[in-house]
Coordinates of N, CA, C and O in Angstrom, one line a residue:
F1 N 10.5 -30.6 -52.0 CA 11.7 -29.6 -52.0 C 11.0 -28.2 -51.0 O 11.2 -27.4 -50.2
S2 N 9.2 -28.1 -51.4 CA 8.5 -27.3 -50.5 C 8.8 -27.1 -48.9 O 8.5 -26.5 -48.3
C3 N 8.7 -28.8 -48.7 CA 8.7 -29.1 -47.6 C 10.0 -28.9 -46.9 O 10.0 -28.0 -45.6
A4 N 11.1 -28.6 -47.4 CA 12.5 -28.5 -46.8 C 12.4 -26.8 -46.7 O 13.0 -26.1 -45.8
L5 N 12.1 -26.0 -47.8 CA 11.7 -24.3 -47.8 C 11.2 -24.2 -46.6 O 11.4 -22.8 -45.7
K6 N 9.9 -24.8 -46.1 CA 9.3 -24.6 -45.1 C 10.1 -24.7 -43.5 O 9.7 -24.1 -42.9
V7 N 10.5 -25.8 -43.6 CA 11.5 -26.1 -42.3 C 12.4 -24.6 -42.4 O 13.0 -24.4 -41.3
M8 N 13.3 -24.7 -43.2 CA 14.2 -23.6 -43.3 C 13.7 -22.2 -42.6 O 14.1 -21.6 -42.1
W9 N 12.4 -21.8 -43.5 CA 11.9 -20.5 -43.0 C 11.7 -20.2 -41.5 O 11.6 -19.5 -40.8
K10 N 11.1 -21.7 -41.1 CA 10.8 -21.7 -39.7 C 11.9 -21.8 -39.0 O 11.7 -21.1 -37.9
L11 N 13.0 -22.4 -38.9 CA 14.2 -22.2 -38.4 C 14.8 -20.5 -38.6 O 14.9 -20.2 -37.4
K12 N 14.8 -19.9 -39.6 CA 15.2 -18.8 -39.9 C 14.5 -18.0 -38.7 O 14.8 -17.0 -38.5
R13 N 12.9 -18.0 -38.9 CA 12.0 -17.2 -38.2 C 12.3 -17.2 -36.7 O 12.0 -16.2 -36.1
N14 N 12.0 -18.4 -36.1 CA 12.6 -18.7 -35.0 C 13.8 -18.2 -34.2 O 14.1 -17.6 -33.3
S15 N 15.1 -18.2 -35.1 CA 16.3 -17.5 -34.9 C 16.1 -15.8 -34.8 O 16.8 -15.4 -33.9
L16 N 15.4 -15.4 -35.8 CA 15.4 -14.4 -35.7 C 14.7 -13.7 -34.3 O 15.1 -12.7 -33.7
F17 N 13.6 -14.3 -34.0 CA 12.6 -14.3 -33.0 C 14.0 -14.1 -31.6 O 13.7 -13.7 -30.8
Q18 N 14.5 -15.0 -31.5 CA 15.5 -15.2 -30.6 C 16.7 -14.4 -30.7 O 16.9 -14.0 -29.3
W19 N 17.1 -13.9 -31.6 CA 17.8 -12.7 -31.5 C 17.3 -11.5 -31.3 O 18.1 -10.8 -30.6
F20 N 16.1 -11.4 -31.5 CA 15.0 -10.0 -31.3 C 15.0 -10.6 -29.5 O 15.3 -9.3 -28.9
M21 N 15.0 -11.4 -29.2 CA 14.8 -11.3 -27.6 C 16.1 -11.0 -26.8 O 16.3 -10.4 -26.0
I22 N 17.2 -11.6 -27.5 CA 18.6 -11.3 -27.0 C 18.9 -9.8 -26.8 O 19.2 -9.2 -26.0
L23 N 18.7 -9.4 -27.9 CA 18.8 -7.9 -28.2 C 17.8 -7.1 -27.3 O 18.7 -5.9 -26.5
I24 N 16.8 -7.4 -27.1 CA 16.0 -6.4 -26.0 C 16.4 -7.0 -24.6 O 16.5 -5.9 -23.9
S25 N 16.7 -8.2 -24.3 CA 17.5 -8.2 -23.1 C 18.6 -7.7 -22.7 O 19.0 -7.1 -21.6
G26 N 19.2 -7.5 -23.6 CA 20.5 -6.9 -23.5 C 20.9 -5.6 -23.2 O 20.9 -4.9 -22.6
V27 N 19.8 -4.8 -24.3 CA 19.3 -3.5 -24.3 C 18.8 -3.0 -22.9 O 19.3 -2.2 -21.9
I28 N 17.9 -4.1 -22.1 CA 17.6 -3.6 -20.6 C 18.6 -3.8 -19.8 O 18.8 -2.8 -18.6
M29 N 19.4 -4.9 -19.8 CA 20.2 -4.9 -18.8 C 21.6 -4.1 -18.9 O 22.1 -3.4 -18.0
I30 N 21.8 -3.4 -19.8 CA 22.9 -2.3 -20.1 C 22.0 -1.0 -19.6 O 23.3 -0.4 -18.7
D31 N 20.8 -0.9 -19.9 CA 20.4 0.1 -19.1 C 20.5 0.4 -17.8 O 20.7 1.3 -16.7
F32 N 20.4 -0.8 -17.0 CA 20.5 -1.4 -15.5 C 21.9 -1.2 -14.9 O 22.0 -0.4 -14.2
V33 N 23.0 -1.4 -15.7 CA 24.3 -1.4 -15.3 C 25.3 0.0 -15.8 O 26.4 0.1 -15.1
L34 N 24.8 0.4 -16.7 CA 25.6 1.6 -17.0 C 25.6 2.6 -16.2 O 24.6 2.5 -15.2
P35 N 26.8 3.3 -16.1 CA 26.8 4.5 -15.4 C 25.7 5.4 -15.1 O 25.1 5.8 -16.4
S36 N 25.0 5.9 -14.4 CA 23.6 6.3 -14.3 C 23.9 8.0 -13.8 O 24.7 8.3 -13.1
E37 N 23.2 9.0 -13.9 CA 23.2 10.3 -13.8 C 22.7 10.2 -12.2 O 21.6 9.8 -11.6
M38 N 23.5 10.9 -11.5 CA 23.4 10.9 -10.1 C 22.5 12.4 -9.6 O 23.0 13.2 -10.2
V39 N 21.6 12.2 -8.9 CA 20.7 13.3 -8.7 C 20.8 13.3 -7.2 O 20.1 12.5 -6.5
N40 N 20.8 14.7 -6.7 CA 20.8 15.2 -5.4 C 19.3 15.7 -5.2 O 19.1 16.4 -6.1
D41 N 18.4 15.6 -4.1 CA 16.9 16.0 -4.2 C 16.6 16.0 -2.7 O 17.3 15.7 -1.8
R42 N 15.4 16.6 -2.5 CA 15.2 16.7 -1.4 C 13.5 16.2 -1.3 O 13.0 16.3 -2.0
V43 N 13.4 15.4 0.0 CA 12.0 14.7 0.1 C 11.0 15.6 0.7 O 11.1 16.5 1.4
L44 N 9.8 15.9 -0.4 CA 9.0 16.2 0.0 C 8.2 15.7 0.7 O 7.1 16.3 1.7
R45 N 7.5 14.4 0.2 CA 6.9 13.6 1.2 C 7.0 12.3 1.0 O 7.6 11.8 -0.1
V46 N 6.4 11.3 1.6 CA 6.3 10.0 0.9 C 4.7 9.3 1.3 O 4.2 9.6 2.2
D47 N 4.2 8.8 0.2 CA 3.0 8.6 -0.1 C 2.8 7.2 0.1 O 3.6 6.2 -0.2
R48 N 1.8 6.7 1.5 CA 1.6 5.3 1.7 C 0.4 5.0 0.9 O -0.6 5.7 1.5
I49 N 0.7 3.9 0.3 CA -0.7 3.6 -0.3 C -1.3 2.1 -0.1 O -0.5 1.0 -0.1
R50 N -2.3 1.8 0.6 CA -2.8 0.7 0.8 C -3.9 -0.1 -0.6 O -4.5 0.5 -1.4
Q51 N -2.9 -1.4 -0.8 CA -3.4 -2.0 -2.0 C -4.1 -3.4 -1.9 O -2.9 -4.2 -0.9
S52 N -5.1 -3.2 -1.9 CA -6.0 -4.5 -1.8 C -5.8 -5.7 -2.9 O -5.5 -5.5 -4.1
H53 N -5.6 -6.9 -2.4 CA -5.5 -8.2 -3.2 C -7.0 -8.6 -3.9 O -6.6 -9.3 -4.8
H54 N -7.8 -8.3 -3.6 CA -9.2 -8.6 -4.1 C -9.3 -9.9 -4.3 O -9.7 -10.6 -5.6
N55 N -9.2 -10.6 -3.3 CA -8.8 -12.4 -3.6 C -9.9 -13.0 -2.3 O -10.4 -11.8 -1.4
A56 N -9.8 -13.8 -2.3 CA -10.8 -14.6 -1.0 C -10.4 -14.3 0.5 O -11.5 -14.0 1.5
S57 N -8.8 -14.1 0.5 CA -8.4 -14.0 1.6 C -8.7 -12.7 2.1 O -8.3 -12.1 3.3
G58 N -8.7 -11.4 1.1 CA -8.9 -10.3 1.3 C -7.6 -9.4 2.3 O -7.7 -8.4 2.5
N59 N -6.8 -10.1 1.9 CA -5.3 -9.7 2.1 C -4.9 -8.3 1.5 O -5.7 -7.6 0.5
S60 N -4.2 -7.5 2.1 CA -3.7 -6.1 1.4 C -2.2 -6.0 2.0 O -1.8 -6.1 2.5
H61 N -1.6 -4.9 1.2 CA 0.0 -4.4 1.9 C -0.3 -2.8 1.1 O -1.0 -2.4 0.6
F62 N 1.1 -2.2 1.8 CA 1.3 -0.9 1.8 C 2.8 -0.8 0.3 O 3.4 -1.6 0.6
S63 N 2.4 -0.1 -0.4 CA 3.4 0.7 -1.3 C 3.7 2.0 -1.0 O 2.9 2.8 -0.1
F64 N 5.0 2.2 -1.4 CA 5.6 3.9 -0.8 C 6.4 4.5 -1.9 O 6.8 3.5 -2.6
T65 N 5.8 5.5 -2.0 CA 6.3 6.4 -3.0 C 6.8 7.6 -2.7 O 6.1 8.4 -2.0
L66 N 8.1 7.8 -3.1 CA 8.7 9.0 -2.5 C 8.5 10.2 -3.6 O 8.5 9.7 -4.7
V67 N 8.3 11.2 -3.0 CA 7.9 12.5 -3.7 C 9.1 13.3 -3.7 O 8.9 14.1 -2.1
G68 N 9.9 13.8 -4.2 CA 11.1 14.9 -4.2 C 10.7 16.1 -5.0 O 9.7 16.1 -5.9
E69 N 11.8 16.7 -5.3 CA 11.3 18.1 -5.8 C 11.7 17.9 -7.2 O 11.3 18.8 -8.2
H70 N 12.3 16.8 -7.8 CA 12.8 16.6 -8.9 C 12.0 15.2 -9.9 O 11.8 15.4 -11.0
H71 N 11.8 14.3 -8.8 CA 11.3 13.2 -9.3 C 10.4 12.5 -8.3 O 10.3 12.8 -7.2
K72 N 9.6 11.4 -8.9 CA 8.7 10.8 -8.0 C 9.1 9.1 -8.2 O 8.7 9.0 -9.6
F73 N 9.2 8.3 -7.2 CA 9.5 7.0 -7.9 C 9.2 6.1 -6.2 O 9.2 6.5 -5.1
N74 N 9.2 4.7 -6.7 CA 8.9 3.9 -5.6 C 9.9 3.4 -4.6 O 10.9 3.4 -5.5
I75 N 9.6 3.5 -3.5 CA 10.9 3.1 -2.4 C 10.2 1.9 -1.6 O 9.1 1.3 -1.8
T76 N 11.3 1.1 -0.9 CA 11.0 0.3 0.1 C 10.4 0.5 1.2 O 10.7 2.0 1.7
E77 N 9.8 -0.3 1.8 CA 9.1 0.2 3.2 C 10.3 0.5 4.2 O 10.2 1.7 4.9
D78 N 11.3 -0.1 4.3 CA 12.5 0.3 5.3 C 13.1 1.4 5.0 O 13.4 2.3 6.0
F79 N 13.2 2.0 3.6 CA 13.9 3.2 3.1 C 12.7 4.2 3.5 O 13.1 5.6 4.2
A80 N 11.2 3.8 3.4 CA 10.3 5.0 3.8 C 10.3 5.3 5.4 O 10.2 6.5 5.8
N81 N 10.4 4.2 6.2 CA 10.7 4.4 7.6 C 12.0 5.2 7.7 O 12.2 5.7 9.0
A82 N 13.0 4.9 7.3 CA 14.1 5.8 7.8 C 14.6 7.1 7.0 O 15.5 7.9 7.4
I83 N 13.4 7.7 6.4 CA 13.7 8.8 6.0 C 12.5 9.7 6.5 O 11.5 9.6 6.9
D84 N 12.8 11.1 6.6 CA 11.7 12.1 6.7 C 11.5 12.9 5.8 O 12.5 13.4 5.3
E85 N 10.3 14.2 6.1 CA 10.4 15.2 5.2 C 11.4 16.2 5.3 O 12.1 16.5 6.3
N86 N 12.0 16.8 4.1 CA 13.0 17.3 4.1 C 14.6 17.0 3.9 O 15.6 17.8 3.9
D87 N 14.5 15.8 4.2 CA 15.7 15.1 4.0 C 16.2 15.2 2.7 O 15.7 15.1 2.0
E88 N 17.6 15.0 2.8 CA 18.4 15.0 1.5 C 18.7 13.9 1.1 O 19.2 12.7 1.9
I89 N 18.5 13.3 -0.2 CA 18.6 12.0 -0.6 C 19.4 12.2 -1.9 O 19.3 13.1 -2.5
R90 N 19.8 11.4 -2.3 CA 20.6 11.0 -3.6 C 20.5 9.7 -4.4 O 20.1 8.7 -3.8
Y91 N 20.1 9.8 -5.4 CA 19.8 8.5 -6.6 C 20.2 8.9 -7.4 O 20.7 9.5 -8.4
S92 N 20.4 7.3 -8.4 CA 21.0 7.3 -9.7 C 19.9 7.2 -10.5 O 18.8 6.3 -10.4
I93 N 19.7 7.7 -11.8 CA 18.7 7.5 -12.7 C 19.4 6.7 -14.2 O 20.5 7.1 -14.8
S94 N 18.6 5.6 -14.6 CA 19.2 4.9 -15.8 C 19.4 5.9 -17.2 O 18.5 6.8 -17.3
P95 N 20.2 5.7 -17.8 CA 20.4 6.4 -19.3 C 19.3 6.2 -20.2 O 19.1 7.3 -20.7
L96 N 18.9 5.0 -20.3 CA 18.0 5.0 -21.5 C 16.4 5.1 -21.2 O 15.8 5.8 -21.8
F97 N 16.1 4.6 -20.0 CA 14.7 4.4 -19.8 C 14.2 5.5 -18.4 O 13.1 5.6 -18.0
K98 N 15.4 6.1 -18.1 CA 15.3 7.1 -16.9 C 14.5 6.8 -15.6 O 13.6 7.1 -15.0
E99 N 14.9 5.3 -15.5 CA 14.3 4.7 -14.3 C 15.8 5.1 -12.9 O 16.6 5.1 -13.4
V100 N 14.6 5.2 -11.8 CA 15.9 5.4 -10.9 C 15.9 3.7 -10.3 O 15.6 3.0 -9.9
N101 N 17.6 3.3 -10.1 CA 18.3 2.6 -9.9 C 18.0 2.1 -8.6 O 18.1 1.1 -8.0
R102 N 19.2 3.1 -7.8 CA 19.3 2.9 -6.3 C 19.0 4.4 -5.7 O 19.1 5.1 -6.5
F103 N 19.1 4.3 -4.4 CA 18.6 5.4 -3.8 C 19.4 5.4 -2.3 O 19.2 4.3 -1.7
K104 N 19.4 6.5 -1.7 CA 19.9 6.5 -0.3 C 19.9 7.8 0.1 O 19.7 8.8 -0.6
K105 N 20.1 8.0 1.6 CA 20.3 9.3 2.2 C 21.6 9.9 1.9 O 22.6 9.0 1.6
V106 N 21.6 11.2 1.7 CA 23.3 11.7 1.5 C 24.1 11.5 2.3 O 25.2 10.8 2.0
K107 N 23.5 11.4 3.4 CA 24.8 11.0 4.9 C 25.0 9.3 4.9 O 25.5 9.1 5.8
S108 N 24.6 8.7 4.2 CA 24.4 7.1 4.4 C 25.4 6.7 3.6 O 25.5 7.2 2.3
D109 N 26.2 5.4 3.6 CA 26.8 5.0 2.9 C 25.9 3.7 1.9 O 26.7 3.3 1.2
R110 N 25.1 3.5 2.4 CA 24.4 2.3 2.0 C 23.2 2.7 1.1 O 22.0 3.2 1.5
A111 N 23.4 2.2 -0.2 CA 22.3 2.5 -1.2 C 21.1 1.1 -1.3 O 21.4 0.1 -0.8
T112 N 20.0 1.6 -1.4 CA 19.0 0.9 -1.6 C 18.3 0.6 -3.1 O 18.3 1.5 -3.7
Y113 N 17.9 -0.5 -3.4 CA 17.2 -0.8 -4.6 C 16.0 -1.2 -4.5 O 15.8 -2.2 -3.6
F114 N 14.9 -1.0 -5.6 CA 13.7 -1.1 -5.5 C 13.6 -2.5 -5.9 O 14.2 -2.7 -7.4
P115 N 13.0 -3.8 -5.1 CA 13.1 -5.1 -5.6 C 12.5 -5.2 -7.2 O 13.2 -5.8 -8.0
L116 N 11.4 -4.4 -7.5 CA 11.2 -4.4 -8.8 C 11.7 -4.1 -10.0 O 11.8 -4.9 -11.0
R117 N 12.5 -3.4 -9.7 CA 13.8 -2.4 -10.5 C 15.1 -3.5 -10.9 O 15.3 -3.8 -11.9
V118 N 15.2 -4.2 -9.6 CA 16.2 -5.2 -9.8 C 15.7 -6.5 -10.9 O 16.6 -6.7 -11.7
I119 N 14.7 -6.8 -10.4 CA 13.8 -8.0 -11.5 C 14.2 -7.2 -12.6 O 14.0 -8.3 -13.4
S120 N 13.1 -6.0 -13.0 CA 13.0 -5.7 -14.5 C 14.3 -5.4 -14.9 O 14.4 -5.6 -16.4
G121 N 15.1 -4.9 -14.3 CA 16.4 -4.6 -15.0 C 17.8 -5.5 -15.1 O 18.5 -5.5 -16.3
S122 N 17.6 -6.5 -14.2 CA 18.8 -7.4 -14.5 C 18.2 -8.8 -14.3 O 18.6 -9.8 -15.2
L123 N 17.3 -9.7 -13.1 CA 16.9 -10.7 -13.4 C 16.3 -11.2 -14.2 O 16.9 -12.3 -14.9
L124 N 15.2 -10.8 -14.6 CA 14.4 -11.1 -16.0 C 15.1 -11.3 -17.2 O 15.3 -12.5 -18.0
P125 N 15.8 -10.1 -17.5 CA 16.8 -10.1 -18.9 C 17.7 -11.2 -18.6 O 18.1 -12.0 -19.8
L126 N 18.6 -11.9 -17.6 CA 19.5 -12.4 -17.6 C 18.8 -13.9 -17.5 O 19.1 -14.6 -18.3
L127 N 17.9 -14.2 -17.1 CA 17.1 -15.5 -17.1 C 16.7 -15.6 -18.8 O 17.0 -16.8 -19.0
I128 N 16.2 -14.9 -19.3 CA 16.1 -15.3 -20.7 C 17.2 -15.2 -21.5 O 17.2 -15.9 -22.1
L129 N 18.6 -14.6 -21.4 CA 19.8 -14.8 -21.8 C 20.4 -16.1 -21.9 O 20.6 -16.9 -22.4
L130 N 20.1 -16.7 -20.4 CA 20.6 -17.6 -20.0 C 19.7 -19.0 -20.6 O 20.4 -20.0 -21.3
F131 N 18.2 -18.9 -20.4 CA 17.3 -20.1 -21.3 C 17.9 -19.9 -22.5 O 18.1 -20.9 -23.3
L132 N 18.0 -19.0 -23.4 CA 17.9 -18.9 -24.7 C 19.7 -19.9 -25.2 O 19.6 -20.1 -26.1
T133 N 20.5 -19.5 -24.6 CA 21.7 -19.8 -24.5 C 21.6 -21.5 -24.5 O 22.2 -22.0 -25.2
A134 N 21.0 -21.8 -23.1 CA 21.0 -23.0 -23.1 C 19.9 -23.9 -24.2 O 20.4 -24.9 -24.7
E135 N 19.0 -23.1 -24.4 CA 18.0 -23.8 -25.4 C 18.8 -23.7 -26.5 O 18.6 -25.0 -27.5
R136 N 20.2 -22.8 -27.3 CA 20.4 -23.0 -28.6 C 21.8 -24.3 -28.5 O 21.8 -24.8 -29.2
I137 N 22.3 -24.4 -27.2 CA 23.4 -25.1 -26.9 C 22.8 -26.8 -26.5 O 23.2 -27.8 -27.2
L138 N 21.6 -26.8 -26.1 CA 21.4 -28.0 -25.4 C 19.9 -28.7 -26.4 O 19.4 -30.0 -26.5
K139 N 19.3 -27.6 -27.0 CA 18.1 -27.9 -28.1 C 17.1 -28.6 -27.4 O 16.9 -29.7 -27.4
W140 N 16.4 -27.9 -26.2 CA 15.7 -28.6 -25.3 C 14.2 -28.8 -26.0 O 13.5 -29.8 -25.9
G141 N 13.7 -27.9 -27.0 CA 12.7 -27.6 -27.6 C 11.5 -27.1 -26.6 O 10.2 -27.5 -27.0
L142 N 12.1 -26.1 -25.7 CA 10.7 -25.6 -25.0 C 10.5 -24.4 -25.6 O 10.6 -23.4 -24.8
K143 N 9.5 -24.5 -26.4 CA 8.8 -23.4 -27.4 C 7.9 -22.8 -26.3 O 7.7 -21.6 -26.3
N144 N 6.9 -23.1 -26.0 CA 6.0 -22.9 -24.9 C 6.9 -21.9 -23.7 O 6.1 -20.8 -23.6
L145 N 7.9 -22.3 -23.1 CA 8.4 -21.5 -22.1 C 9.2 -20.5 -22.7 O 9.2 -19.5 -22.3
Q146 N 9.5 -20.6 -24.2 CA 10.3 -19.6 -24.7 C 9.4 -18.3 -25.0 O 9.3 -17.1 -25.1
M147 N 8.2 -18.6 -25.6 CA 7.1 -17.9 -25.5 C 6.4 -17.1 -24.6 O 6.3 -15.9 -24.5
V148 N 6.4 -17.8 -23.1 CA 6.1 -17.2 -22.1 C 7.0 -16.1 -21.4 O 6.7 -15.1 -21.3
L149 N 8.6 -16.4 -21.8 CA 9.5 -15.6 -21.6 C 9.2 -14.1 -22.4 O 9.7 -13.0 -21.8
A150 N 9.2 -14.6 -23.6 CA 9.0 -13.5 -24.6 C 7.7 -12.5 -24.3 O 7.9 -11.3 -24.3
I151 N 6.8 -13.0 -24.1 CA 5.5 -12.0 -23.6 C 6.3 -11.4 -22.2 O 5.9 -10.3 -21.9
L152 N 6.9 -11.8 -20.9 CA 7.4 -11.4 -20.1 C 8.3 -10.3 -20.3 O 8.3 -8.9 -19.8
L153 N 9.1 -10.8 -21.4 CA 10.0 -9.4 -21.8 C 9.3 -8.1 -22.3 O 9.7 -7.1 -22.5
V154 N 8.2 -8.3 -23.5 CA 7.5 -7.6 -23.7 C 6.8 -6.5 -22.8 O 6.9 -5.4 -22.7
V155 N 6.3 -7.1 -22.0 CA 5.6 -6.6 -21.0 C 6.4 -5.7 -20.0 O 6.3 -4.5 -19.8
D156 N 7.7 -6.1 -19.7 CA 8.9 -5.5 -19.0 C 9.3 -4.2 -20.0 O 9.5 -3.3 -19.1
L157 N 9.4 -4.6 -21.1 CA 9.8 -3.4 -22.1 C 8.7 -2.5 -22.0 O 9.1 -1.0 -22.1
V158 N 7.7 -2.6 -22.2 CA 6.6 -1.6 -22.3 C 6.5 -0.8 -20.8 O 6.3 0.4 -20.8
Y159 N 6.7 -2.0 -19.6 CA 6.6 -1.2 -18.4 C 7.7 -0.1 -18.3 O 7.5 1.3 -17.9
L160 N 9.1 -0.3 -19.1 CA 10.1 0.5 -18.8 C 10.1 1.8 -19.6 O 10.4 2.7 -19.2
I161 N 9.1 1.8 -20.7 CA 9.0 2.6 -21.6 C 8.1 3.6 -21.3 O 7.7 4.8 -21.1
L162 N 7.1 3.2 -20.8 CA 5.8 4.0 -20.5 C 5.5 4.4 -18.9 O 5.0 5.4 -18.3
H163 N 6.7 3.7 -17.9 CA 6.9 4.2 -16.4 C 7.5 5.5 -16.5 O 7.7 6.1 -16.3

């Protein structure tokens, strides 16, 4: 009898864990797709920062941060090359985590998304939702992968809250 209770508790605990992951994934995805506050801003400067990889190859890359009158956020290299100081830009800010979802020059029709925001706000939560759905239907038993995805999800949530 006690063995059956242990198994039931383990299943219930695992189910609660999965529902918690689904809830967090849903909140992150909703924040990404909900209508955002649109902000018009003026570019004060674009900071270009060289980042080293600190490995045997010694490679590096540049990251670009746009500093506007109202916000400061990461941008792509292409967008950094397309804008100048004092240009008018327009960007959307997510309702829950206040992250910049997309940005563009005011006179342009083409909006740009920062790749890390797309991964953080849609791809990772969607991957987790698909995995958990498949796990429940097919009963794969991939608990280690589930744990890795849970850690990634928590790191993503902490990043969104603290960023």
